[in-house]
mmCIF file of C-alpha atoms in Angstrom:
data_model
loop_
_atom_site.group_PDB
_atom_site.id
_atom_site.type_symbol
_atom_site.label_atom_id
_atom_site.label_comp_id
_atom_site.label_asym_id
_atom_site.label_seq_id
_atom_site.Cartn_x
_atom_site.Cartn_y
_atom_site.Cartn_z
ATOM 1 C CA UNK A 34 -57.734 27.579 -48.566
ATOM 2 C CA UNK A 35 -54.885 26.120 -50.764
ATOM 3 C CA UNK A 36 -53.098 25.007 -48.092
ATOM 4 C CA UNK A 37 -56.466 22.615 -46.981
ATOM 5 C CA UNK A 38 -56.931 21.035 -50.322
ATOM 6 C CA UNK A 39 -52.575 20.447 -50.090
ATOM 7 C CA UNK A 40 -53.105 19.056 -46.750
ATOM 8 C CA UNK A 41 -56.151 16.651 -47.729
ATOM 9 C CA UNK A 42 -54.794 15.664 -50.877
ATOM 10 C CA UNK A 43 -51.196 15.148 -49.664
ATOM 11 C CA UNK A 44 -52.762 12.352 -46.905
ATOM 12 C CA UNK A 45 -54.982 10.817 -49.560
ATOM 13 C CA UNK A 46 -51.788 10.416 -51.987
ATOM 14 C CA UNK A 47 -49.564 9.580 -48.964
ATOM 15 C CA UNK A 48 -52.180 6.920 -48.006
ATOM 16 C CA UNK A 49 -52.690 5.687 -51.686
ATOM 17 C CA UNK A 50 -48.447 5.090 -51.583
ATOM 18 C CA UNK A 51 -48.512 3.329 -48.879
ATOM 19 C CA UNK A 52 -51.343 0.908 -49.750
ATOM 20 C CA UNK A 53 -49.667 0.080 -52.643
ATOM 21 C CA UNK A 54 -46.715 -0.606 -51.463
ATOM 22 C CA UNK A 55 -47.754 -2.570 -49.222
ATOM 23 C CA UNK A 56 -49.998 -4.733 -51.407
ATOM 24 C CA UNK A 57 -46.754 -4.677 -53.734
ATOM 25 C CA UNK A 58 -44.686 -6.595 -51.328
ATOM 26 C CA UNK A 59 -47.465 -8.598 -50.474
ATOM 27 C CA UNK A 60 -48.162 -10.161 -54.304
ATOM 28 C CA UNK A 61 -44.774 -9.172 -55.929
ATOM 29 C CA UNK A 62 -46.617 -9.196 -59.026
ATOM 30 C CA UNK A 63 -44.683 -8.439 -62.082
ATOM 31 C CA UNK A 64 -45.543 -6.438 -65.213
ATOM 32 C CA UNK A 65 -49.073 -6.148 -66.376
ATOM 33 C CA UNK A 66 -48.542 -7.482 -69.465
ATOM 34 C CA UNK A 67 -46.784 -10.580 -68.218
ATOM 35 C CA UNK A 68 -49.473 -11.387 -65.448
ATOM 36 C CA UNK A 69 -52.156 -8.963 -65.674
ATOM 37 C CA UNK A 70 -54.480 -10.821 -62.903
ATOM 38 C CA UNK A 71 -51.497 -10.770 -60.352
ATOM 39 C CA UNK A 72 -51.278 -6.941 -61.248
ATOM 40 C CA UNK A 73 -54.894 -5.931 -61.059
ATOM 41 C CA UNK A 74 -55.125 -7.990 -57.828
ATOM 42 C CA UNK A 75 -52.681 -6.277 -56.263
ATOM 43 C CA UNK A 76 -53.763 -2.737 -57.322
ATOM 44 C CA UNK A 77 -56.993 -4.131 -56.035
ATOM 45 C CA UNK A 78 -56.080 -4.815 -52.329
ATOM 46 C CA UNK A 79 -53.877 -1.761 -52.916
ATOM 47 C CA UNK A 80 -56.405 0.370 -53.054
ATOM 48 C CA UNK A 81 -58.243 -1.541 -50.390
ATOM 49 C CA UNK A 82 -55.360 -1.362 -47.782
ATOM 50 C CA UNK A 83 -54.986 2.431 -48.324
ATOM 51 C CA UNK A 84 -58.699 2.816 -46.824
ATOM 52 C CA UNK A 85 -57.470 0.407 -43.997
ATOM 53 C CA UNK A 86 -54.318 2.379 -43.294
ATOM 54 C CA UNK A 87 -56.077 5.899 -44.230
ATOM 55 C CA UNK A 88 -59.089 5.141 -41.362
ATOM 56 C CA UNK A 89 -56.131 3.839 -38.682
ATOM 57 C CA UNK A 90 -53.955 6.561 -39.188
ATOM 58 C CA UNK A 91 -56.380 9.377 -39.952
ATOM 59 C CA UNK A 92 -56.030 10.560 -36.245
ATOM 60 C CA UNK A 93 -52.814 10.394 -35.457
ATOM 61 C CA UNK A 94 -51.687 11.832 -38.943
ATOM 62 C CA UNK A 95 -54.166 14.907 -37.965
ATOM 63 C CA UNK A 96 -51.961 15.691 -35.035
ATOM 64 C CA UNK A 97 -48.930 15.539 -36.699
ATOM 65 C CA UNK A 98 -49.947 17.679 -39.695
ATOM 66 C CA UNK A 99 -51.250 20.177 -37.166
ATOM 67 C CA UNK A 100 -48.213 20.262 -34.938
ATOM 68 C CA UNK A 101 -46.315 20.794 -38.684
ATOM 69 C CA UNK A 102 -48.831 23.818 -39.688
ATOM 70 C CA UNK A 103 -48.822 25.544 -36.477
ATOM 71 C CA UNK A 104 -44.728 25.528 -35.577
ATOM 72 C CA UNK A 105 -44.226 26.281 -39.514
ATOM 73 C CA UNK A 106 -42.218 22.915 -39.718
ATOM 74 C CA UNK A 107 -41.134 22.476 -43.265
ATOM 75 C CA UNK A 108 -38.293 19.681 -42.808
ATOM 76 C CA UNK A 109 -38.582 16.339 -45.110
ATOM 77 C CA UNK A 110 -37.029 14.547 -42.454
ATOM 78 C CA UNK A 111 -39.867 14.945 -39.726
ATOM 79 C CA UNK A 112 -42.852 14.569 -42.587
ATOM 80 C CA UNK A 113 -40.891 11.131 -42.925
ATOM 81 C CA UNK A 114 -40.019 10.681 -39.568
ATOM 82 C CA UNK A 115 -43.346 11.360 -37.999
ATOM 83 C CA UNK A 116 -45.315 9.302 -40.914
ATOM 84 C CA UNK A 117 -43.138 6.040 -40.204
ATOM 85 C CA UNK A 118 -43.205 6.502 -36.224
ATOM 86 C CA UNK A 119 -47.300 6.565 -36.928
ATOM 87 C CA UNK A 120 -46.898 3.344 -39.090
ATOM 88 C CA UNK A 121 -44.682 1.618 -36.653
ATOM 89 C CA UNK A 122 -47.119 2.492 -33.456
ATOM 90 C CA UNK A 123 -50.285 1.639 -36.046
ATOM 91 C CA UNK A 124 -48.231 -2.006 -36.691
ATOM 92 C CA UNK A 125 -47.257 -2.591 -33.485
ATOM 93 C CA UNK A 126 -50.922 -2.012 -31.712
ATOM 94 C CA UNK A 127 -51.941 -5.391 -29.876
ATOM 95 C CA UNK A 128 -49.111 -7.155 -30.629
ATOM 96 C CA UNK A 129 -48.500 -10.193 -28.122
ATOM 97 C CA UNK A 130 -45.114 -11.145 -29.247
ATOM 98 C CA UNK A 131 -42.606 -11.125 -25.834
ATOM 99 C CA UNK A 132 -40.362 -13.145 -27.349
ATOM 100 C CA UNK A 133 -39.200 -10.684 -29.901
ATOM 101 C CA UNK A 134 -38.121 -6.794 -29.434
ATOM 102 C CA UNK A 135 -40.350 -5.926 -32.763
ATOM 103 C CA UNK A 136 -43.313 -7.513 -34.292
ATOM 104 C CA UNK A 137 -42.713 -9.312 -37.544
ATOM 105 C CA UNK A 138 -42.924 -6.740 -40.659
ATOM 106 C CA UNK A 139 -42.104 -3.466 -38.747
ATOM 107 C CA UNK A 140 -39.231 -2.673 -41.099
ATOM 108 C CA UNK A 141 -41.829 -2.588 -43.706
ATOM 109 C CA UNK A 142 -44.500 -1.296 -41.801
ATOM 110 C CA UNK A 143 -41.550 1.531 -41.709
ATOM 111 C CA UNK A 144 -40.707 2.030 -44.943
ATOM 112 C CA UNK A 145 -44.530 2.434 -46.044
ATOM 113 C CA UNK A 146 -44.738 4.783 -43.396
ATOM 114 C CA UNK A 147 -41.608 6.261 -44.787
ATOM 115 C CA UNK A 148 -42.752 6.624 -48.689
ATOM 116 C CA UNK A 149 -46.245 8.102 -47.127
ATOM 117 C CA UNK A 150 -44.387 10.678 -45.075
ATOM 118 C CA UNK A 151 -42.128 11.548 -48.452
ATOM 119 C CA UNK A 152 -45.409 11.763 -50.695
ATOM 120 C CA UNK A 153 -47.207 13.838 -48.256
ATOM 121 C CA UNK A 154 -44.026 16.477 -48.184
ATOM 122 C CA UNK A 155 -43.774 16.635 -51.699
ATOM 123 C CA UNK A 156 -47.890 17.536 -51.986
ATOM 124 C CA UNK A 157 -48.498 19.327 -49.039
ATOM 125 C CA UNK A 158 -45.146 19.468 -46.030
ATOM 126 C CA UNK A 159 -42.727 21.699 -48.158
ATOM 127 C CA UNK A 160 -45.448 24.555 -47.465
ATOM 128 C CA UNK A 161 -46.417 23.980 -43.837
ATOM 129 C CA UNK A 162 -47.305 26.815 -42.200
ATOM 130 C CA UNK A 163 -47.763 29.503 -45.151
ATOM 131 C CA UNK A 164 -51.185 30.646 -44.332
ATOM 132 C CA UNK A 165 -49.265 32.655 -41.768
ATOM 133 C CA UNK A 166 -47.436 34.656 -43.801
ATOM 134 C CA UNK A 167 -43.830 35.702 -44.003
ATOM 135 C CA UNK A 168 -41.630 33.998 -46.474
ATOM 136 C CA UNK A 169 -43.307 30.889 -48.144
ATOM 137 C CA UNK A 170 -41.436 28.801 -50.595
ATOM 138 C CA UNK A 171 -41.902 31.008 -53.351
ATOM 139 C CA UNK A 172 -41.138 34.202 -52.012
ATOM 140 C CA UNK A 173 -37.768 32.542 -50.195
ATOM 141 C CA UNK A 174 -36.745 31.026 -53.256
ATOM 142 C CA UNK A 175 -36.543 33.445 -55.413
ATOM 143 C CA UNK A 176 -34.084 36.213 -55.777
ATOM 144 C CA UNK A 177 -33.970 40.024 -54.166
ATOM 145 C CA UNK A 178 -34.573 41.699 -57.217
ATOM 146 C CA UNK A 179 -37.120 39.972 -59.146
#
């Protein structure tokens, strides 16, 4: 049961991340206290383009955290890897650009996907799998004796 509210609050933090990020790059608003109107608008549409990003990626994220709980898989590398291949496919959906290889924006369509896939480890990835018993972090972790 743990492991759920891990899993659902990892993708609503991972989501939140990316959002903002995104929105950051968008308004490169400064401090608050320098422009506070830039900053709230861009918390704003933040917030706005997690939902976005949370709804287009909600399905595709579900099959990945699945395929991570069932085969026990742990690694930070394919939590980031699998989080920025779903924000590159999510970005590059209808794009009619043949002149190009990649759509304008995919390396940052990347890293968002990148710092969502890194937030969602640190909540919920690093324990993949431990509803299945054996050796969860905690029990691997610490020593023989104790």
């Amino acid at each position: 049961m743990l492991q759920l509210l891990r899993i659902a609050f990892g993708f609503i933090f991972a989501v939140l991340s990316c959002g903002l990020f995104l929105a950051w790059g968008f308004f490169r608003a400064g401090h608050p206290e320098t422009d506070p109107i830039a900053f709230a608008t861009m918390v704003g549409s933040g917030l706005v383009g997690a939902s976005v990003v949370g709804a287009t990626a909600l399905a595709p994220a579900a099959v990945a955290i699945a395929v991570a709980e069932a085969a026990r898989l742990r690694s930070f590398l394919f939590h980031v890897g699998a989080a920025g291949l779903i924000a590159f496919a999510v970005w590059t959906l209808g794009a009619e650009t043949p002149d190009t290889a990649f759509r304008p924006g995919s390396a940052v369509a990347l890293a968002a996907g990148f710092i969502a896939g890194g937030i969602y480890w640190l909540i919920a990835g690093r324990t993949s799998g431990c509803w299945f018993g054996g050796k969860g972090v905690e029990q691997r972790d610490r020593p023989k004796g104790a």
